[in-house]
XYZ file of N, CA, C and O in Angstrom:
544
model
N -2.967 -7.005 -9.316
C -2.991 -6.829 -7.889
C -2.078 -5.660 -7.535
O -0.962 -5.576 -8.039
N -2.579 -4.797 -6.680
C -1.791 -3.647 -6.234
C -2.105 -3.384 -4.770
O -3.176 -3.749 -4.281
N -1.160 -2.765 -4.079
C -1.355 -2.415 -2.673
C -1.127 -0.928 -2.483
O -0.323 -0.318 -3.187
N -1.838 -0.383 -1.509
C -1.799 1.044 -1.216
C -1.445 1.249 0.251
O -2.057 0.641 1.134
N -0.451 2.106 0.498
C -0.118 2.545 1.850
C -0.557 4.007 1.931
O 0.113 4.893 1.403
N -1.702 4.218 2.536
C -2.336 5.533 2.550
C -1.685 6.447 3.581
O -1.618 6.118 4.762
N -1.194 7.576 3.104
C -0.638 8.588 3.992
C -1.242 9.933 3.649
O -1.805 10.110 2.567
N -1.138 10.870 4.561
C -1.688 12.199 4.303
C -0.837 12.969 3.303
O -1.349 13.676 2.461
N 0.491 12.813 3.382
C 1.388 13.531 2.475
C 1.645 12.735 1.199
O 1.636 13.293 0.103
N 1.896 11.435 1.354
C 2.194 10.578 0.198
C 1.405 9.287 0.313
O 1.148 8.796 1.406
N 1.084 8.729 -0.861
C 0.390 7.449 -0.922
C 1.326 6.471 -1.611
O 1.696 6.656 -2.773
N 1.718 5.438 -0.867
C 2.599 4.419 -1.419
C 1.822 3.451 -2.286
O 0.681 3.106 -1.978
N 2.450 3.022 -3.371
C 1.822 2.094 -4.308
C 2.821 0.991 -4.640
O 4.002 1.263 -4.851
N 2.328 -0.234 -4.688
C 3.129 -1.364 -5.152
C 2.241 -2.227 -6.031
O 1.034 -2.330 -5.796
N 2.844 -2.827 -7.044
C 2.103 -3.656 -7.997
C 2.774 -5.020 -8.073
O 4.006 -5.115 -8.050
N 1.967 -6.059 -8.187
C 2.498 -7.412 -8.324
C 2.932 -7.650 -9.764
O 2.373 -7.075 -10.698
N 3.923 -8.538 -9.919
C 4.346 -8.916 -11.265
C 3.254 -9.760 -11.934
O 2.249 -10.103 -11.312
N 3.459 -10.093 -13.203
C 2.445 -10.802 -13.987
C 2.092 -12.165 -13.395
O 0.975 -12.650 -13.549
N 3.045 -12.805 -12.729
C 2.812 -14.125 -12.150
C 2.201 -14.062 -10.754
O 1.855 -15.092 -10.178
N 2.091 -12.855 -10.211
C 1.534 -12.705 -8.873
C 2.448 -13.239 -7.792
O 1.983 -13.705 -6.753
N 3.767 -13.160 -8.025
C 4.728 -13.691 -7.058
C 5.491 -12.612 -6.306
O 5.861 -12.804 -5.160
N 5.760 -11.485 -6.969
C 6.609 -10.462 -6.365
C 5.960 -9.084 -6.436
O 5.376 -8.713 -7.449
N 6.123 -8.326 -5.348
C 5.609 -6.961 -5.261
C 6.711 -5.983 -5.646
O 7.859 -6.137 -5.228
N 6.349 -4.990 -6.444
C 7.309 -3.978 -6.891
C 6.778 -2.597 -6.529
O 5.681 -2.214 -6.960
N 7.541 -1.825 -5.747
C 7.085 -0.474 -5.386
C 7.082 0.449 -6.595
O 7.882 0.286 -7.513
N 6.174 1.378 -6.564
C 6.071 2.425 -7.581
C 6.339 3.764 -6.908
O 6.269 3.870 -5.685
N 6.581 4.803 -7.700
C 6.733 6.133 -7.079
C 5.460 6.516 -6.325
O 4.349 6.172 -6.748
N 5.611 7.224 -5.208
C 4.426 7.595 -4.424
C 3.570 8.633 -5.141
O 4.050 9.371 -6.000
N 2.318 8.655 -4.764
C 1.380 9.672 -5.244
C 1.273 10.756 -4.181
O 1.443 10.481 -2.994
N 0.988 11.973 -4.601
C 0.783 13.080 -3.674
C -0.544 12.862 -2.959
O -1.598 12.830 -3.595
N -0.487 12.694 -1.648
C -1.682 12.377 -0.880
C -2.557 13.560 -0.511
O -3.584 13.389 0.136
N -2.188 14.761 -0.938
C -2.917 15.961 -0.527
C -4.326 16.028 -1.122
O -5.232 16.555 -0.490
N -4.499 15.490 -2.320
C -5.806 15.585 -2.993
C -6.332 14.178 -3.289
O -5.872 13.512 -4.205
N -7.306 13.751 -2.503
C -7.827 12.390 -2.623
C -8.401 12.117 -4.009
O -8.201 11.028 -4.551
N -9.074 13.081 -4.602
C -9.672 12.845 -5.927
C -8.596 12.546 -6.970
O -8.777 11.692 -7.826
N -7.463 13.234 -6.886
C -6.361 12.983 -7.825
C -5.768 11.595 -7.594
O -5.415 10.887 -8.550
N -5.655 11.188 -6.331
C -5.146 9.853 -6.009
C -6.093 8.790 -6.559
O -5.662 7.817 -7.193
N -7.388 8.978 -6.344
C -8.379 8.014 -6.839
C -8.337 7.914 -8.360
O -8.399 6.808 -8.915
N -8.200 9.053 -9.031
C -8.126 9.047 -10.497
C -6.870 8.315 -10.973
O -6.920 7.527 -11.924
N -5.746 8.557 -10.304
C -4.490 7.887 -10.689
C -4.587 6.383 -10.473
O -4.120 5.591 -11.307
N -5.206 5.964 -9.376
C -5.335 4.534 -9.111
C -6.349 3.868 -10.041
O -6.147 2.725 -10.456
N -7.409 4.572 -10.386
C -8.368 4.034 -11.362
C -7.675 3.860 -12.716
O -7.888 2.853 -13.410
N -6.826 4.810 -13.094
C -6.072 4.696 -14.345
C -5.093 3.521 -14.283
O -4.934 2.785 -15.260
N -4.452 3.329 -13.136
C -3.552 2.195 -12.956
C -4.310 0.882 -13.149
O -3.845 -0.018 -13.856
N -5.473 0.778 -12.548
C -6.291 -0.431 -12.684
C -6.643 -0.670 -14.147
O -6.517 -1.791 -14.657
N -7.049 0.367 -14.824
C -7.453 0.266 -16.229
C -6.260 -0.067 -17.124
O -6.317 -0.981 -17.944
N -5.160 0.657 -16.955
C -4.007 0.525 -17.850
C -3.205 -0.758 -17.630
O -2.601 -1.282 -18.565
N -3.184 -1.242 -16.380
C -2.341 -2.397 -16.079
C -3.130 -3.633 -15.668
O -2.547 -4.624 -15.227
N -4.439 -3.565 -15.803
C -5.257 -4.740 -15.522
C -5.312 -5.129 -14.052
O -5.464 -6.309 -13.734
N -5.204 -4.155 -13.157
C -5.307 -4.446 -11.730
C -6.755 -4.812 -11.419
O -7.668 -4.051 -11.735
N -6.957 -5.992 -10.843
C -8.307 -6.457 -10.536
C -8.626 -6.395 -9.051
O -9.760 -6.621 -8.657
N -7.617 -6.112 -8.231
C -7.838 -6.004 -6.787
C -6.800 -5.059 -6.200
O -5.631 -5.119 -6.538
N -7.267 -4.192 -5.305
C -6.389 -3.332 -4.530
C -6.424 -3.783 -3.077
O -7.491 -4.093 -2.555
N -5.270 -3.822 -2.459
C -5.173 -3.997 -1.017
C -4.908 -2.622 -0.437
O -4.028 -1.914 -0.914
N -5.676 -2.248 0.552
C -5.467 -0.960 1.218
C -5.067 -1.259 2.649
O -5.755 -2.008 3.358
N -3.930 -0.708 3.049
C -3.446 -0.918 4.407
C -4.403 -0.337 5.429
O -4.849 0.798 5.302
N -4.736 -1.148 6.419
C -5.622 -0.731 7.503
C -4.766 -0.503 8.748
O -4.296 -1.463 9.366
N -4.516 0.761 9.094
C -3.625 1.067 10.215
C -4.325 0.943 11.567
O -4.732 1.928 12.164
N -4.444 -0.278 12.043
C -5.046 -0.510 13.344
C -4.075 -0.066 14.435
O -2.864 0.005 14.221
N -4.621 0.217 15.596
C -3.780 0.504 16.756
C -3.026 -0.778 17.110
O -3.436 -1.876 16.718
N -1.944 -0.678 17.857
C -1.170 -1.872 18.212
C -2.000 -2.900 18.972
O -1.753 -4.098 18.875
N -3.029 -2.435 19.698
C -3.885 -3.370 20.423
C -5.040 -3.888 19.565
O -5.903 -4.607 20.045
N -5.059 -3.502 18.265
C -6.073 -4.002 17.341
C -7.302 -3.122 17.177
O -8.161 -3.412 16.351
N -7.395 -2.059 17.960
C -8.556 -1.164 17.847
C -8.474 -0.310 16.583
O -7.395 -0.076 16.064
N -9.633 0.142 16.132
C -9.708 1.042 14.983
C -9.689 2.480 15.491
O -10.559 2.880 16.242
N -8.705 3.241 15.053
C -8.632 4.652 15.404
C -9.053 5.498 14.210
O -9.625 4.998 13.232
N -8.750 6.776 14.263
C -9.149 7.684 13.186
C -8.441 7.340 11.874
O -9.041 7.453 10.798
N -7.186 6.896 11.934
C -6.468 6.528 10.707
C -7.121 5.315 10.038
O -7.227 5.252 8.808
N -7.580 4.359 10.841
C -8.253 3.177 10.276
C -9.581 3.579 9.638
O -9.926 3.089 8.546
N -10.310 4.464 10.293
C -11.586 4.919 9.708
C -11.342 5.669 8.399
O -12.095 5.517 7.436
N -10.264 6.445 8.350
C -9.911 7.154 7.114
C -9.602 6.144 6.001
O -10.042 6.292 4.862
N -8.859 5.087 6.328
C -8.523 4.057 5.341
C -9.771 3.339 4.845
O -9.882 3.027 3.654
N -10.717 3.088 5.729
C -11.966 2.419 5.331
C -12.752 3.278 4.348
O -13.272 2.783 3.352
N -12.832 4.563 4.634
C -13.523 5.475 3.725
C -12.817 5.554 2.382
O -13.462 5.559 1.331
N -11.481 5.598 2.416
C -10.709 5.635 1.179
C -10.927 4.356 0.373
O -11.079 4.392 -0.854
N -10.936 3.212 1.048
C -11.125 1.931 0.369
C -12.462 1.903 -0.374
O -12.531 1.445 -1.519
N -13.505 2.402 0.261
C -14.812 2.431 -0.399
C -14.792 3.378 -1.596
O -15.313 3.059 -2.667
N -14.169 4.542 -1.430
C -14.069 5.503 -2.532
C -13.255 4.915 -3.686
O -13.596 5.111 -4.864
N -12.195 4.158 -3.374
C -11.380 3.527 -4.414
C -12.171 2.452 -5.157
O -12.105 2.366 -6.390
N -12.932 1.658 -4.422
C -13.766 0.634 -5.065
C -14.755 1.285 -6.028
O -14.950 0.806 -7.158
N -15.346 2.388 -5.604
C -16.299 3.097 -6.460
C -15.606 3.703 -7.675
O -16.118 3.621 -8.791
N -14.429 4.296 -7.481
C -13.730 4.986 -8.568
C -13.123 4.015 -9.577
O -13.160 4.266 -10.783
N -12.555 2.917 -9.095
C -11.830 2.003 -9.976
C -12.698 0.853 -10.480
O -12.369 0.214 -11.485
N -13.793 0.568 -9.768
C -14.672 -0.522 -10.183
C -14.035 -1.898 -10.032
O -14.349 -2.812 -10.788
N -13.113 -2.034 -9.068
C -12.484 -3.327 -8.804
C -12.603 -3.639 -7.315
O -12.940 -2.772 -6.511
N -12.305 -4.888 -6.971
C -12.359 -5.301 -5.568
C -11.300 -4.567 -4.761
O -10.189 -4.342 -5.240
N -11.658 -4.204 -3.548
C -10.718 -3.560 -2.630
C -10.805 -4.311 -1.307
O -11.889 -4.532 -0.779
N -9.651 -4.707 -0.804
C -9.572 -5.467 0.439
C -8.729 -4.688 1.438
O -7.645 -4.209 1.099
N -9.229 -4.549 2.646
C -8.468 -3.914 3.718
C -7.581 -4.969 4.375
O -8.033 -6.079 4.651
N -6.315 -4.615 4.596
C -5.341 -5.549 5.154
C -4.619 -4.873 6.316
O -4.162 -3.737 6.186
N -4.526 -5.576 7.432
C -3.831 -5.057 8.607
C -2.405 -4.678 8.217
O -1.647 -5.506 7.722
N -2.059 -3.415 8.418
C -0.736 -2.946 8.019
C 0.147 -2.593 9.206
O 1.185 -1.964 9.033
N -0.243 -3.017 10.398
C 0.563 -2.672 11.567
C 2.017 -3.055 11.333
O 2.321 -4.161 10.923
N 2.873 -2.104 11.543
C 4.324 -2.267 11.469
C 4.882 -2.418 10.053
O 6.076 -2.636 9.882
N 4.060 -2.285 9.001
C 4.595 -2.416 7.640
C 5.569 -1.289 7.312
O 6.589 -1.525 6.657
N 5.310 -0.080 7.775
C 6.230 1.025 7.520
C 7.532 0.824 8.299
O 8.618 1.099 7.787
N 7.419 0.304 9.512
C 8.614 0.002 10.305
C 9.456 -1.044 9.575
O 10.674 -0.907 9.447
N 8.806 -2.099 9.082
C 9.517 -3.150 8.350
C 10.142 -2.605 7.070
O 11.288 -2.925 6.738
N 9.410 -1.777 6.343
C 9.938 -1.193 5.104
C 11.156 -0.322 5.396
O 12.163 -0.400 4.680
N 11.093 0.479 6.446
C 12.227 1.330 6.820
C 13.440 0.480 7.172
O 14.571 0.788 6.773
N 13.219 -0.594 7.906
C 14.314 -1.489 8.288
C 14.962 -2.098 7.047
O 16.183 -2.127 6.915
N 14.139 -2.555 6.111
C 14.674 -3.165 4.891
C 15.463 -2.161 4.052
O 16.490 -2.500 3.477
N 14.968 -0.938 3.969
C 15.687 0.085 3.213
C 17.041 0.383 3.856
O 18.053 0.509 3.164
N 17.052 0.492 5.187
C 18.321 0.730 5.901
C 19.292 -0.423 5.678
O 20.466 -0.215 5.401
N 18.784 -1.645 5.795
C 19.645 -2.816 5.596
C 20.182 -2.880 4.168
O 21.256 -3.404 3.933
N 19.421 -2.347 3.230
C 19.845 -2.326 1.832
C 20.800 -1.182 1.521
O 21.196 -1.001 0.372
N 21.125 -0.377 2.532
C 22.096 0.685 2.343
C 21.506 2.013 1.896
O 22.244 2.922 1.534
N 20.195 2.158 1.935
C 19.568 3.422 1.544
C 19.720 4.413 2.688
O 19.359 4.112 3.828
N 20.254 5.614 2.386
C 20.421 6.609 3.445
C 19.066 7.162 3.881
O 18.068 7.005 3.187
N 19.031 7.814 5.036
C 17.753 8.217 5.625
C 16.993 9.220 4.766
O 15.771 9.173 4.701
N 17.681 10.112 4.079
C 16.986 11.089 3.226
C 16.293 10.378 2.061
O 15.131 10.613 1.780
N 16.998 9.486 1.392
C 16.408 8.735 0.278
C 15.343 7.766 0.779
O 14.355 7.531 0.105
N 15.550 7.208 1.968
C 14.586 6.259 2.524
C 13.238 6.932 2.754
O 12.190 6.337 2.483
N 13.260 8.172 3.244
C 12.001 8.894 3.465
C 11.202 9.006 2.181
O 9.982 8.878 2.188
N 11.866 9.223 1.064
C 11.178 9.378 -0.222
C 10.670 8.039 -0.754
O 9.752 8.007 -1.562
N 11.262 6.937 -0.284
C 10.908 5.625 -0.829
C 10.102 4.747 0.111
O 9.614 3.693 -0.287
N 9.944 5.159 1.369
C 9.345 4.277 2.364
C 7.877 3.971 2.075
O 7.409 2.868 2.375
N 7.147 4.879 1.471
C 5.727 4.639 1.226
C 5.523 3.494 0.240
O 4.710 2.599 0.464
N 6.258 3.528 -0.866
C 6.172 2.442 -1.833
C 6.693 1.139 -1.262
O 6.152 0.063 -1.518
N 7.758 1.238 -0.456
C 8.309 0.039 0.172
C 7.314 -0.561 1.163
O 7.174 -1.788 1.245
N 6.604 0.284 1.897
C 5.593 -0.214 2.833
C 4.455 -0.900 2.075
O 3.965 -1.953 2.488
N 4.042 -0.322 0.963
C 3.006 -0.957 0.138
C 3.506 -2.297 -0.397
O 2.758 -3.276 -0.459
N 4.787 -2.364 -0.758
C 5.358 -3.621 -1.259
C 5.419 -4.673 -0.154
O 5.151 -5.850 -0.412
N 5.749 -4.270 1.080
C 5.756 -5.209 2.210
C 4.356 -5.787 2.401
O 4.170 -7.000 2.560
N 3.360 -4.931 2.357
C 1.967 -5.342 2.509
C 1.568 -6.331 1.414
O 1.011 -7.399 1.687
N 1.875 -5.966 0.180
C 1.504 -6.804 -0.964
C 2.264 -8.127 -0.954
O 1.684 -9.189 -1.186
N 3.560 -8.079 -0.666
C 4.350 -9.314 -0.672
C 3.854 -10.285 0.389
O 3.767 -11.491 0.141
N 3.508 -9.782 1.569
C 2.973 -10.653 2.624
C 1.671 -11.302 2.162
O 1.446 -12.495 2.377
N 0.823 -10.545 1.499
C -0.452 -11.079 0.998
C -0.186 -12.141 -0.080
O -0.788 -13.203 -0.065
N 0.719 -11.830 -1.023
C 1.039 -12.793 -2.081
C 1.618 -14.070 -1.487
O 1.268 -15.173 -1.935
N 2.496 -13.934 -0.499
C 3.105 -15.111 0.130
C 2.037 -15.979 0.798
O 2.084 -17.211 0.708
N 1.073 -15.356 1.465
C -0.014 -16.130 2.114
C -0.849 -16.868 1.073
O -1.263 -17.998 1.300
N -1.091 -16.242 -0.082
C -1.890 -16.885 -1.121
C -1.160 -18.113 -1.681
O -1.779 -19.099 -2.013
N 0.170 -18.001 -1.807
C 0.962 -19.091 -2.357
C 1.049 -20.301 -1.446
O 1.375 -21.392 -1.888
N 0.734 -20.113 -0.156
C 0.803 -21.232 0.784
C -0.414 -22.137 0.703
O -0.369 -23.252 1.183
N -1.503 -21.610 0.123
C -2.752 -22.389 0.088
C -2.770 -23.246 -1.069
O -3.104 -24.287 -1.332
């Protein structure tokens, strides 16, 4: 299981541990070239046995789909095609805000936080999903 926080400059990635209990951020991918991102994620799926990707769906605060959400939907379909695994869109509203807050609370300075927020946002998304699964 892995989660993706899709950005134009960087793509955040987080992967679940073997037990599916904890999300761990990975270094971000360069978001400038979608084909390179898709290839890297397909390799991640192959090399680490990822069977499902969660892709953050950046809905507007009122729940509407804007251009960023449509971009995420297109990316999710391209990822499913490239990696050959299930891809699920997950509401990511405020995940970056939450990740930034957690990094600040953990003592990460703002310069370092900017470099780590994408992976942290993906980890927030993945951890919330894992926690919901554990409740059932």
